[in-house]
Amino acid sequence: MKEKQFPFINSKKATGRYVCAACGHPLFEAAKRFEAGCGFPSFWSHLEGGVQFNRLTTYGRDRIQLVCQRCGFHLGHLFPNNHTPTGVRYCINGASIHLEAPSFLN
């Protein structure tokens, strides 16, 4: 499935760290990204001190909002996922992150 958002780098070969598009704060390791089939960048873990979790109860649903720990920029939401090592999926808005120093494996 193609990414629903631009300009997220859609490469499973990307290495490095994904950072907040607003302030550059490190958020996710590229190695912890996976294809969830939802069209949004997905990760199974975050970098320590990178992401803040906020409980939301809007629209009749309970969910966890993810924001940048440094600047509070909205990143996406956290969902249960039985297919990851951590049991969760960080569903991220592709416009909210970018690859810090892209390098690609040949």
CSV table of N, CA, C and O in Angstrom, one decimal:
chain,number,residue,atom,x,y,z
A,1,MET,N,0.8,-1.2,0.0
A,1,MET,CA,0.0,0.0,0.0
A,1,MET,C,0.9,1.2,0.0
A,1,MET,O,1.9,1.3,0.7
A,2,LYS,N,0.6,2.2,-0.8
A,2,LYS,CA,1.3,3.4,-0.9
A,2,LYS,C,1.0,4.3,0.4
A,2,LYS,O,-0.1,4.2,0.9
A,3,GLU,N,2.0,5.1,0.7
A,3,GLU,CA,1.8,6.1,1.8
A,3,GLU,C,0.6,7.0,1.4
A,3,GLU,O,0.6,7.5,0.3
A,4,LYS,N,-0.2,7.4,2.4
A,4,LYS,CA,-1.3,8.3,2.1
A,4,LYS,C,-0.8,9.7,2.2
A,4,LYS,O,-1.6,10.6,1.9
A,5,GLN,N,0.4,9.9,2.7
A,5,GLN,CA,0.9,11.2,3.0
A,5,GLN,C,2.2,11.5,2.3
A,5,GLN,O,3.0,10.6,2.1
A,6,PHE,N,2.4,12.8,2.1
A,6,PHE,CA,3.7,13.2,1.5
A,6,PHE,C,4.3,14.2,2.4
A,6,PHE,O,3.6,15.0,3.0
A,7,PRO,N,5.6,14.3,2.6
A,7,PRO,CA,6.7,13.7,1.9
A,7,PRO,C,7.4,12.6,2.6
A,7,PRO,O,8.6,12.5,2.5
A,8,PHE,N,6.7,11.8,3.3
A,8,PHE,CA,7.4,10.7,4.1
A,8,PHE,C,8.2,9.8,3.2
A,8,PHE,O,7.7,9.4,2.1
A,9,ILE,N,9.4,9.5,3.6
A,9,ILE,CA,10.2,8.6,2.8
A,9,ILE,C,9.7,7.2,2.9
A,9,ILE,O,9.7,6.6,4.0
A,10,ASN,N,9.3,6.6,1.8
A,10,ASN,CA,8.7,5.3,1.9
A,10,ASN,C,9.7,4.2,1.4
A,10,ASN,O,9.7,3.7,0.3
A,11,SER,N,10.7,4.0,2.3
A,11,SER,CA,11.7,3.0,2.0
A,11,SER,C,12.0,2.2,3.2
A,11,SER,O,12.4,2.7,4.3
A,12,LYS,N,11.9,0.9,3.1
A,12,LYS,CA,12.2,0.0,4.2
A,12,LYS,C,13.7,-0.1,4.4
A,12,LYS,O,14.2,-0.6,5.4
A,13,LYS,N,14.5,0.4,3.5
A,13,LYS,CA,15.9,0.4,3.6
A,13,LYS,C,16.5,1.6,4.3
A,13,LYS,O,17.7,1.8,4.4
A,14,ALA,N,15.6,2.6,4.7
A,14,ALA,CA,16.1,3.8,5.3
A,14,ALA,C,16.8,3.4,6.7
A,14,ALA,O,16.3,2.5,7.4
A,15,THR,N,17.8,4.1,7.0
A,15,THR,CA,18.5,4.0,8.3
A,15,THR,C,18.6,5.3,8.9
A,15,THR,O,18.4,6.3,8.3
A,16,GLY,N,18.8,5.3,10.2
A,16,GLY,CA,18.9,6.6,11.0
A,16,GLY,C,17.8,6.8,11.9
A,16,GLY,O,17.1,5.8,12.3
A,17,ARG,N,17.5,8.0,12.1
A,17,ARG,CA,16.4,8.4,13.0
A,17,ARG,C,15.4,9.3,12.3
A,17,ARG,O,15.7,10.1,11.5
A,18,TYR,N,14.1,9.1,12.7
A,18,TYR,CA,13.1,10.0,12.3
A,18,TYR,C,12.9,11.1,13.4
A,18,TYR,O,12.9,10.8,14.6
A,19,VAL,N,12.8,12.3,13.0
A,19,VAL,CA,12.8,13.5,13.9
A,19,VAL,C,11.5,14.3,13.7
A,19,VAL,O,10.8,14.2,12.6
A,20,CYS,N,11.1,15.1,14.7
A,20,CYS,CA,9.9,15.9,14.6
A,20,CYS,C,10.2,16.9,13.4
A,20,CYS,O,11.2,17.6,13.4
A,21,ALA,N,9.2,17.1,12.6
A,21,ALA,CA,9.2,18.0,11.5
A,21,ALA,C,9.2,19.5,12.0
A,21,ALA,O,9.7,20.4,11.3
A,22,ALA,N,8.7,19.7,13.1
A,22,ALA,CA,8.6,21.1,13.7
A,22,ALA,C,9.8,21.5,14.4
A,22,ALA,O,10.2,22.7,14.2
A,23,CYS,N,10.5,20.6,15.2
A,23,CYS,CA,11.6,21.1,16.0
A,23,CYS,C,12.9,20.3,15.8
A,23,CYS,O,13.9,20.6,16.4
A,24,GLY,N,12.8,19.2,15.1
A,24,GLY,CA,14.0,18.3,14.9
A,24,GLY,C,14.3,17.4,16.0
A,24,GLY,O,15.4,16.7,16.0
A,25,HIS,N,13.5,17.2,17.0
A,25,HIS,CA,13.7,16.3,18.2
A,25,HIS,C,13.6,14.9,17.7
A,25,HIS,O,12.7,14.5,17.0
A,26,PRO,N,14.6,14.0,18.1
A,26,PRO,CA,14.6,12.6,17.7
A,26,PRO,C,13.4,11.9,18.3
A,26,PRO,O,13.1,12.0,19.5
A,27,LEU,N,12.7,11.1,17.4
A,27,LEU,CA,11.5,10.4,17.8
A,27,LEU,C,11.5,8.9,17.7
A,27,LEU,O,11.1,8.1,18.6
A,28,PHE,N,12.0,8.4,16.5
A,28,PHE,CA,11.9,7.0,16.2
A,28,PHE,C,13.2,6.5,15.5
A,28,PHE,O,13.7,7.3,14.7
A,29,GLU,N,13.6,5.3,15.7
A,29,GLU,CA,14.6,4.7,14.9
A,29,GLU,C,14.0,4.1,13.6
A,29,GLU,O,13.0,3.5,13.7
A,30,ALA,N,14.7,4.3,12.5
A,30,ALA,CA,14.2,3.7,11.2
A,30,ALA,C,14.1,2.2,11.3
A,30,ALA,O,13.2,1.7,10.7
A,31,ALA,N,14.9,1.6,12.0
A,31,ALA,CA,14.9,0.1,12.2
A,31,ALA,C,13.6,-0.4,12.8
A,31,ALA,O,13.3,-1.6,12.7
A,32,LYS,N,12.9,0.5,13.5
A,32,LYS,CA,11.7,0.0,14.2
A,32,LYS,C,10.4,0.4,13.4
A,32,LYS,O,9.3,0.3,14.0
A,33,ARG,N,10.6,0.8,12.2
A,33,ARG,CA,9.4,1.1,11.3
A,33,ARG,C,9.0,-0.3,10.7
A,33,ARG,O,9.8,-1.1,10.4
A,34,PHE,N,7.7,-0.4,10.5
A,34,PHE,CA,7.2,-1.6,9.8
A,34,PHE,C,6.0,-1.3,9.0
A,34,PHE,O,5.4,-0.2,9.1
A,35,GLU,N,5.7,-2.1,8.1
A,35,GLU,CA,4.5,-2.0,7.2
A,35,GLU,C,3.3,-2.5,7.8
A,35,GLU,O,3.1,-3.8,8.0
A,36,ALA,N,2.4,-1.7,8.2
A,36,ALA,CA,1.1,-2.1,8.9
A,36,ALA,C,0.0,-2.3,7.9
A,36,ALA,O,-1.0,-2.8,8.3
A,37,GLY,N,0.2,-1.8,6.7
A,37,GLY,CA,-0.9,-1.9,5.7
A,37,GLY,C,-2.0,-0.9,5.8
A,37,GLY,O,-3.0,-1.0,5.2
A,38,CYS,N,-1.8,0.1,6.7
A,38,CYS,CA,-2.8,1.2,6.9
A,38,CYS,C,-2.5,2.4,6.0
A,38,CYS,O,-3.3,3.3,6.0
A,39,GLY,N,-1.3,2.5,5.4
A,39,GLY,CA,-1.0,3.7,4.6
A,39,GLY,C,-0.3,4.8,5.3
A,39,GLY,O,0.2,5.7,4.7
A,40,PHE,N,-0.1,4.6,6.6
A,40,PHE,CA,0.6,5.6,7.5
A,40,PHE,C,1.9,5.0,7.9
A,40,PHE,O,2.0,3.8,8.2
A,41,PRO,N,2.9,5.9,8.1
A,41,PRO,CA,4.1,5.3,8.7
A,41,PRO,C,3.8,4.7,10.1
A,41,PRO,O,3.2,5.3,10.9
A,42,SER,N,4.4,3.5,10.3
A,42,SER,CA,4.1,2.8,11.6
A,42,SER,C,5.4,2.4,12.2
A,42,SER,O,6.3,1.9,11.5
A,43,PHE,N,5.5,2.5,13.5
A,43,PHE,CA,6.7,2.1,14.3
A,43,PHE,C,6.2,1.2,15.4
A,43,PHE,O,5.1,1.4,15.9
A,44,TRP,N,7.1,0.4,16.0
A,44,TRP,CA,6.7,-0.5,17.1
A,44,TRP,C,7.3,0.0,18.4
A,44,TRP,O,7.1,-0.5,19.5
A,45,SER,N,8.1,1.1,18.3
A,45,SER,CA,8.8,1.6,19.5
A,45,SER,C,9.2,3.1,19.2
A,45,SER,O,9.4,3.4,18.1
A,46,HIS,N,9.4,3.9,20.3
A,46,HIS,CA,9.9,5.2,20.1
A,46,HIS,C,11.3,5.4,20.9
A,46,HIS,O,11.6,4.5,21.7
A,47,LEU,N,12.0,6.4,20.6
A,47,LEU,CA,13.2,6.7,21.3
A,47,LEU,C,12.8,7.3,22.7
A,47,LEU,O,11.9,8.1,22.8
A,48,GLU,N,13.6,6.9,23.7
A,48,GLU,CA,13.4,7.4,25.0
A,48,GLU,C,13.4,8.9,25.1
A,48,GLU,O,14.3,9.6,24.5
A,49,GLY,N,12.4,9.5,25.7
A,49,GLY,CA,12.3,11.0,25.8
A,49,GLY,C,11.8,11.7,24.5
A,49,GLY,O,11.8,12.9,24.5
A,50,GLY,N,11.4,10.9,23.5
A,50,GLY,CA,11.0,11.5,22.3
A,50,GLY,C,9.5,11.8,22.1
A,50,GLY,O,9.1,12.8,21.5
A,51,VAL,N,8.7,10.9,22.7
A,51,VAL,CA,7.3,11.0,22.5
A,51,VAL,C,6.5,11.1,23.8
A,51,VAL,O,6.8,10.4,24.8
A,52,GLN,N,5.5,12.0,23.8
A,52,GLN,CA,4.6,12.2,25.0
A,52,GLN,C,3.3,11.5,24.6
A,52,GLN,O,2.8,11.6,23.5
A,53,PHE,N,2.7,10.9,25.6
A,53,PHE,CA,1.4,10.2,25.4
A,53,PHE,C,0.3,11.0,26.1
A,53,PHE,O,0.4,11.3,27.3
A,54,ASN,N,-0.8,11.3,25.4
A,54,ASN,CA,-1.9,12.0,25.9
A,54,ASN,C,-3.2,11.2,25.7
A,54,ASN,O,-3.5,10.9,24.5
A,55,ARG,N,-4.0,10.9,26.7
A,55,ARG,CA,-5.2,10.2,26.6
A,55,ARG,C,-6.3,11.1,26.0
A,55,ARG,O,-6.5,12.2,26.5
A,56,LEU,N,-7.0,10.6,25.0
A,56,LEU,CA,-8.1,11.3,24.3
A,56,LEU,C,-9.3,10.6,24.5
A,56,LEU,O,-9.3,9.3,24.4
A,57,THR,N,-10.4,11.3,24.7
A,57,THR,CA,-11.8,10.6,24.8
A,57,THR,C,-12.8,11.3,23.9
A,57,THR,O,-13.9,11.3,24.2
A,58,THR,N,-12.3,11.8,22.8
A,58,THR,CA,-13.2,12.6,21.9
A,58,THR,C,-13.8,11.6,20.9
A,58,THR,O,-13.4,10.5,20.7
A,59,TYR,N,-14.9,12.0,20.3
A,59,TYR,CA,-15.6,11.3,19.3
A,59,TYR,C,-16.1,9.9,19.8
A,59,TYR,O,-16.2,9.0,19.1
A,60,GLY,N,-16.4,9.8,21.1
A,60,GLY,CA,-16.9,8.6,21.7
A,60,GLY,C,-15.9,7.5,21.7
A,60,GLY,O,-16.3,6.3,21.9
A,61,ARG,N,-14.6,7.8,21.6
A,61,ARG,CA,-13.6,6.7,21.6
A,61,ARG,C,-12.4,7.1,22.6
A,61,ARG,O,-12.1,8.2,22.8
A,62,ASP,N,-11.9,6.1,23.2
A,62,ASP,CA,-10.6,6.2,24.0
A,62,ASP,C,-9.5,5.9,23.1
A,62,ASP,O,-9.5,4.9,22.4
A,63,ARG,N,-8.5,6.8,23.1
A,63,ARG,CA,-7.3,6.5,22.3
A,63,ARG,C,-6.1,7.3,22.9
A,63,ARG,O,-6.3,8.2,23.8
A,64,ILE,N,-4.9,7.0,22.4
A,64,ILE,CA,-3.7,7.7,22.9
A,64,ILE,C,-3.2,8.6,21.8
A,64,ILE,O,-2.8,8.1,20.7
A,65,GLN,N,-3.1,9.9,22.1
A,65,GLN,CA,-2.5,10.8,21.1
A,65,GLN,C,-1.0,10.9,21.4
A,65,GLN,O,-0.5,10.8,22.5
A,66,LEU,N,-0.2,10.9,20.3
A,66,LEU,CA,1.2,11.0,20.4
A,66,LEU,C,1.7,12.4,20.0
A,66,LEU,O,1.3,12.9,18.9
A,67,VAL,N,2.5,13.1,20.8
A,67,VAL,CA,3.0,14.4,20.5
A,67,VAL,C,4.5,14.4,20.8
A,67,VAL,O,5.0,13.6,21.5
A,68,CYS,N,5.2,15.3,20.1
A,68,CYS,CA,6.6,15.5,20.3
A,68,CYS,C,6.9,15.9,21.8
A,68,CYS,O,6.2,16.9,22.3
A,69,GLN,N,7.8,15.3,22.5
A,69,GLN,CA,8.1,15.6,23.9
A,69,GLN,C,8.6,17.0,24.0
A,69,GLN,O,8.3,17.7,25.0
A,70,ARG,N,9.3,17.5,23.0
A,70,ARG,CA,10.0,18.8,23.1
A,70,ARG,C,9.0,20.0,22.8
A,70,ARG,O,8.9,20.9,23.6
A,71,CYS,N,8.3,19.9,21.7
A,71,CYS,CA,7.5,21.0,21.2
A,71,CYS,C,6.0,20.8,21.3
A,71,CYS,O,5.2,21.7,21.1
A,72,GLY,N,5.5,19.6,21.5
A,72,GLY,CA,4.1,19.3,21.6
A,72,GLY,C,3.4,19.1,20.2
A,72,GLY,O,2.2,19.0,20.2
A,73,PHE,N,4.1,19.0,19.1
A,73,PHE,CA,3.6,18.9,17.8
A,73,PHE,C,2.9,17.5,17.7
A,73,PHE,O,3.4,16.5,18.1
A,74,HIS,N,1.7,17.5,17.1
A,74,HIS,CA,0.9,16.3,17.0
A,74,HIS,C,1.6,15.3,16.0
A,74,HIS,O,1.9,15.7,14.9
A,75,LEU,N,1.8,14.1,16.4
A,75,LEU,CA,2.5,13.1,15.6
A,75,LEU,C,1.5,12.0,15.1
A,75,LEU,O,1.7,11.6,14.0
A,76,GLY,N,0.6,11.6,15.9
A,76,GLY,CA,-0.4,10.5,15.5
A,76,GLY,C,-1.0,9.9,16.7
A,76,GLY,O,-1.2,10.6,17.7
A,77,HIS,N,-1.2,8.6,16.6
A,77,HIS,CA,-1.9,7.9,17.7
A,77,HIS,C,-1.3,6.5,17.9
A,77,HIS,O,-0.6,6.0,17.1
A,78,LEU,N,-1.5,6.0,19.1
A,78,LEU,CA,-1.0,4.7,19.5
A,78,LEU,C,-2.1,3.7,19.6
A,78,LEU,O,-3.2,4.0,20.1
A,79,PHE,N,-1.9,2.5,19.0
A,79,PHE,CA,-2.9,1.5,18.9
A,79,PHE,C,-2.4,0.1,19.3
A,79,PHE,O,-1.2,-0.1,19.1
A,80,PRO,N,-3.2,-0.7,19.9
A,80,PRO,CA,-2.8,-2.1,20.2
A,80,PRO,C,-2.4,-2.8,18.9
A,80,PRO,O,-3.1,-2.6,17.8
A,81,ASN,N,-1.4,-3.7,18.9
A,81,ASN,CA,-1.1,-4.5,17.7
A,81,ASN,C,-0.4,-5.7,18.2
A,81,ASN,O,0.7,-5.7,18.7
A,82,ASN,N,-1.0,-6.9,17.9
A,82,ASN,CA,-0.4,-8.1,18.4
A,82,ASN,C,0.7,-8.6,17.6
A,82,ASN,O,1.3,-9.6,17.9
A,83,HIS,N,1.0,-7.9,16.5
A,83,HIS,CA,2.1,-8.4,15.6
A,83,HIS,C,3.4,-7.7,15.8
A,83,HIS,O,4.3,-7.8,14.9
A,84,THR,N,3.6,-6.9,16.8
A,84,THR,CA,4.8,-6.2,17.1
A,84,THR,C,5.5,-6.7,18.4
A,84,THR,O,4.8,-7.2,19.2
A,85,PRO,N,6.7,-6.5,18.5
A,85,PRO,CA,7.4,-7.0,19.7
A,85,PRO,C,6.9,-6.3,21.0
A,85,PRO,O,7.0,-6.8,22.1
A,86,THR,N,6.4,-5.1,20.9
A,86,THR,CA,5.9,-4.3,22.0
A,86,THR,C,4.4,-4.4,22.2
A,86,THR,O,3.9,-3.9,23.2
A,87,GLY,N,3.7,-5.0,21.2
A,87,GLY,CA,2.2,-5.1,21.4
A,87,GLY,C,1.5,-3.8,21.0
A,87,GLY,O,0.3,-3.7,21.2
A,88,VAL,N,2.2,-2.8,20.5
A,88,VAL,CA,1.6,-1.5,20.1
A,88,VAL,C,2.1,-1.1,18.7
A,88,VAL,O,3.1,-1.5,18.2
A,89,ARG,N,1.3,-0.2,18.1
A,89,ARG,CA,1.7,0.4,16.8
A,89,ARG,C,1.5,1.9,16.9
A,89,ARG,O,0.5,2.4,17.3
A,90,TYR,N,2.6,2.6,16.6
A,90,TYR,CA,2.6,4.1,16.6
A,90,TYR,C,2.2,4.5,15.2
A,90,TYR,O,3.0,4.3,14.2
A,91,CYS,N,1.0,4.9,15.0
A,91,CYS,CA,0.5,5.3,13.7
A,91,CYS,C,0.8,6.8,13.5
A,91,CYS,O,0.2,7.6,14.2
A,92,ILE,N,1.6,7.1,12.6
A,92,ILE,CA,2.2,8.5,12.6
A,92,ILE,C,1.8,9.2,11.3
A,92,ILE,O,1.8,8.7,10.2
A,93,ASN,N,1.5,10.5,11.4
A,93,ASN,CA,1.2,11.4,10.3
A,93,ASN,C,2.5,11.6,9.6
A,93,ASN,O,3.5,12.2,10.2
A,94,GLY,N,2.6,11.2,8.4
A,94,GLY,CA,3.9,11.3,7.6
A,94,GLY,C,4.5,12.7,7.5
A,94,GLY,O,5.7,12.9,7.4
A,95,ALA,N,3.6,13.7,7.6
A,95,ALA,CA,4.1,15.1,7.5
A,95,ALA,C,4.7,15.6,8.8
A,95,ALA,O,5.3,16.7,8.8
A,96,SER,N,4.5,14.8,9.9
A,96,SER,CA,5.0,15.3,11.2
A,96,SER,C,6.4,14.8,11.5
A,96,SER,O,7.0,15.3,12.5
A,97,ILE,N,7.0,14.0,10.6
A,97,ILE,CA,8.3,13.5,10.8
A,97,ILE,C,9.1,13.5,9.5
A,97,ILE,O,8.6,13.6,8.5
A,98,HIS,N,10.4,13.5,9.7
A,98,HIS,CA,11.3,13.3,8.5
A,98,HIS,C,12.6,12.6,9.0
A,98,HIS,O,12.9,12.6,10.1
A,99,LEU,N,13.2,12.0,8.0
A,99,LEU,CA,14.4,11.2,8.2
A,99,LEU,C,15.6,12.2,8.5
A,99,LEU,O,15.9,13.0,7.6
A,100,GLU,N,16.3,12.1,9.6
A,100,GLU,CA,17.3,13.0,10.0
A,100,GLU,C,18.5,13.1,9.0
A,100,GLU,O,18.8,14.1,8.5
A,101,ALA,N,19.1,12.0,8.8
A,101,ALA,CA,20.2,12.0,7.8
A,101,ALA,C,20.1,10.7,7.0
A,101,ALA,O,20.7,9.7,7.3
A,102,PRO,N,19.3,10.8,5.9
A,102,PRO,CA,19.0,9.5,5.2
A,102,PRO,C,20.3,8.9,4.6
A,102,PRO,O,21.1,9.5,4.1
A,103,SER,N,20.3,7.6,4.8
A,103,SER,CA,21.3,6.8,4.1
A,103,SER,C,20.6,5.5,3.8
A,103,SER,O,19.7,5.0,4.5
A,104,PHE,N,20.9,5.0,2.6
A,104,PHE,CA,20.2,3.8,2.1
A,104,PHE,C,21.1,2.7,1.8
A,104,PHE,O,22.2,2.9,1.3
A,105,LEU,N,20.7,1.5,2.2
A,105,LEU,CA,21.5,0.3,1.9
A,105,LEU,C,21.4,0.0,0.4
A,105,LEU,O,20.3,0.2,-0.2
A,106,ASN,N,22.4,-0.5,-0.2
A,106,ASN,CA,22.4,-0.9,-1.6
A,106,ASN,C,21.9,-2.3,-1.8
A,106,ASN,O,22.0,-3.1,-1.0
